[in-house]
Amino acid sequence: MSEWLERHIPKIVMAPSFVAIMIFVYGFIGWTAWVSLTRSRLLPKYEVEGFFQYGRLFAAPRWDTAMNNLFIFGTLFILISMVLGLLIAILLDQKIRTEGVLRTVYLYPMALSMIVTGTAWKWILNPGLGIESVVQGWGFENFEFDWLVNPDYAIYTVVIAGVWQASGFVMALFLAGLRSVDQEIIKAAQVDGIPTRRIYSAIIIPSMAPIFLSAFIVLSHLAIKSFDLVIALTGGGPGYATDLPATYMYAMAFSRGDIGQAASSAMIMMLVVFTIVVPYLYSELRAKND
Amino acid sequence: MNKKSAFAAAAAMSFLATNVAYADPQAEVLHWWTSGGEARSVAVLQEEFASRGGTWTDMPVAGGGGDAAMTALRARVLSGNAPTAVQLKGPAIQEWYEEGVLADISSVAEAQGWADVLPASIANHMMCEGTWCAAPVNVHRIDWIWANAGILSANGIEMPTTWAEFNAAAEQLQAAGITPLAHGGQAWQDATVFEAVALGIGGPEFFQKAFVELDEEALTSDTMVAIFDQMRIMRGFVDENFSGRDWNLATAMVMNGEAAFQIMGDWAKGEFLAAGLVPGEDFLCMSTPGEGFLYNVDSFAMFDVDGQDNIDGQTLLAELIVGENFQHTFNLNKGSIPARTDIALDDFDSCAHTSAADMAASTESGSLLPSYAHGMALRGAQSGAITDVVTAHFNSDMSSADAVSQLVAAVANSQ
């Protein structure tokens, strides 16, 4: 009995969470896929009608805007956060005296919720309250910084707030990576008289490839599911200029009673996530099997 | 034996419990009137219900302008346990009726003679295929223009009666360094201004065709282009900081003299009155230029419930909602006017009198129309599609012709 238990206890312990994940994650993905093929409006209906919800989705200019915004926001958010995070990490890595304090300063934005970040930046970027009015108050009457209320630039304010929030976290990831590089190799390189810049670009950064990958995965899923930041910062506006797929889905499902349309947009969002995550999982699994 | 007697006792208890409940009308009411004035208004109904021996189970769900409440309602209906009454309005009532979950309250409606005291077009919203299924609470008028009386008299401007007059007045104010139009750049506020402009320029018949019947000829007409042209002009009259501003902050701009006009439903009046301002002296209210009356009627839809106690509760609730006492007190608190036309309005302010008189007149002339921007004219998907185009046009440099072609495409795509 005890031997049987010993052999099976891991399976027994894992079973409830396995069942829960099968139902609440994969089961509901399947349900959403089904509903996305129906004419569901207010309540879900289950007569499959084919792919016409996807046709409606791709015909909607608002969805186009949302996907474009996701592309702009995702690319810039991931790129700038990584570059900035790496830069701060390298600067902090120079064995400076107040590293502990500085590290905390840069990491703290991550402790805030996106709602707080969004609201704070909404005030900072508001032309009548924030940076623009302050600089104009200093006497630079022609200074203009109205991105938040300009439909062509509003999406970049979301990038600014997002980068501010996430780059400290990326810095922490990179700092841990920098510290884990074998110090012997670095010393050997220093003995050989190789300049510090070269040590970073040729030795340290290449050896941190897995960290780049983790940072990329974390940031890209933050970008795709980004919802609260947009709601707090711009509310999707001006107009729907800063809509993201997640806010589009919310509007369709909960404000407009158009569940089929919301389900089809959710499926497209999931496909976007899969195109990023699946290659990652694939490479991870293959590395383990080798 | 022990078990058996315990079972018998439990059965007896539950029998007793249902017996007690039979004597006692029950109602569970789902609503999102949770802010100060609104909550006070609901409390009036709650007290009246209790004084008639009923037990009221309050189910307030705040947030998202009713989105959160609708999500809760969906969950309740899907689990087969709908509340007795739910705050619903416009075509959403018929949409839920088509899901087969609404009750028939025709008996109480006929006993109370609702058909005689409600304007016909409002009564229509309360009917599901010929039977009564909802009870109206109030009438908000949407096409109001509010103004700061001091600014207007200082600049020698009268309240505009045509859109050309409005534009002229706005240009004069702009030259004097005053923001002509206080506006908040949120999609629903853009839509509110848009429908007031559409009613003014197109007239009631056009409005009915375009925004109730979604007639393609009306949607593509030159009138629609002219309406978008006027929206482009209006865009020039708002301050540069308007994006995302809440409506009550825009109202505050009119109160403080930072802006002259605001186009907003009569809930804006509540803000003026709360600040101690007097209609006709400190601020002015008038219908927006043009003929017609756009209404937004809040109502309670009655859901199918089991058990005589719940049905009794539903009947009592319906009777009280349309009852004279509640219609009077509630609307006095909320700034709207009663849906019943036979209520004495002596305690109401001059704006409410205008509203009631215009409602009676427009009922006669057939220009009493449902607001599209506030979900009275169209279902969510359709009105949302129109609002998307309106707000995209207002917040960009899209041409009116492009806006019209996008409008037609969006409406077709939303069916």
XYZ file of C-alpha atoms in Angstrom, chain A residues 41-45 56 59-62 126-128 132 149 151 238-240 250 253-259, chain B residues 67 71 74 77-78 92 95-96 99 240-241 243 380-382 384-385 388-389 391-392 395-396 406 413-415:
54
model
C -25.233 38.051 -29.604
C -26.457 38.616 -26.067
C -26.209 35.017 -24.910
C -24.101 32.236 -26.398
C -25.823 30.109 -29.051
C -16.965 40.789 -39.885
C -13.958 44.124 -42.272
C -14.072 46.357 -39.170
C -11.754 49.394 -39.364
C -11.647 49.456 -35.577
C -2.150 65.878 -20.274
C -1.342 69.067 -22.186
C -3.313 71.270 -19.781
C 3.360 70.827 -21.732
C -4.777 63.934 -27.262
C -4.934 60.451 -32.431
C -9.064 59.811 -28.824
C -11.871 58.150 -30.764
C -10.676 54.562 -30.815
C -14.069 43.730 -24.030
C -18.449 41.106 -25.277
C -19.524 43.336 -22.435
C -20.722 46.665 -23.849
C -22.306 45.685 -27.139
C -23.703 42.223 -26.521
C -21.888 40.768 -29.514
C -20.388 37.627 -28.023
C -21.550 46.572 -18.365
C -22.399 40.453 -17.145
C -25.998 36.953 -18.180
C -29.962 33.917 -16.667
C -27.661 31.164 -17.932
C -32.176 45.515 -25.072
C -33.319 41.353 -27.163
C -33.746 39.632 -23.804
C -33.993 34.833 -25.417
C -7.479 71.241 -27.180
C -7.586 69.384 -23.892
C -9.821 64.078 -24.930
C -25.769 47.367 -29.045
C -23.854 46.074 -32.051
C -25.475 48.533 -34.471
C -21.768 50.742 -31.387
C -20.805 50.499 -35.052
C -17.175 53.988 -33.854
C -17.455 55.968 -37.086
C -15.892 59.183 -32.852
C -13.232 58.263 -35.424
C -11.133 62.787 -33.504
C -9.264 62.775 -36.805
C -17.495 54.088 -43.479
C -21.093 44.802 -41.039
C -22.931 44.974 -37.718
C -26.061 43.125 -38.857
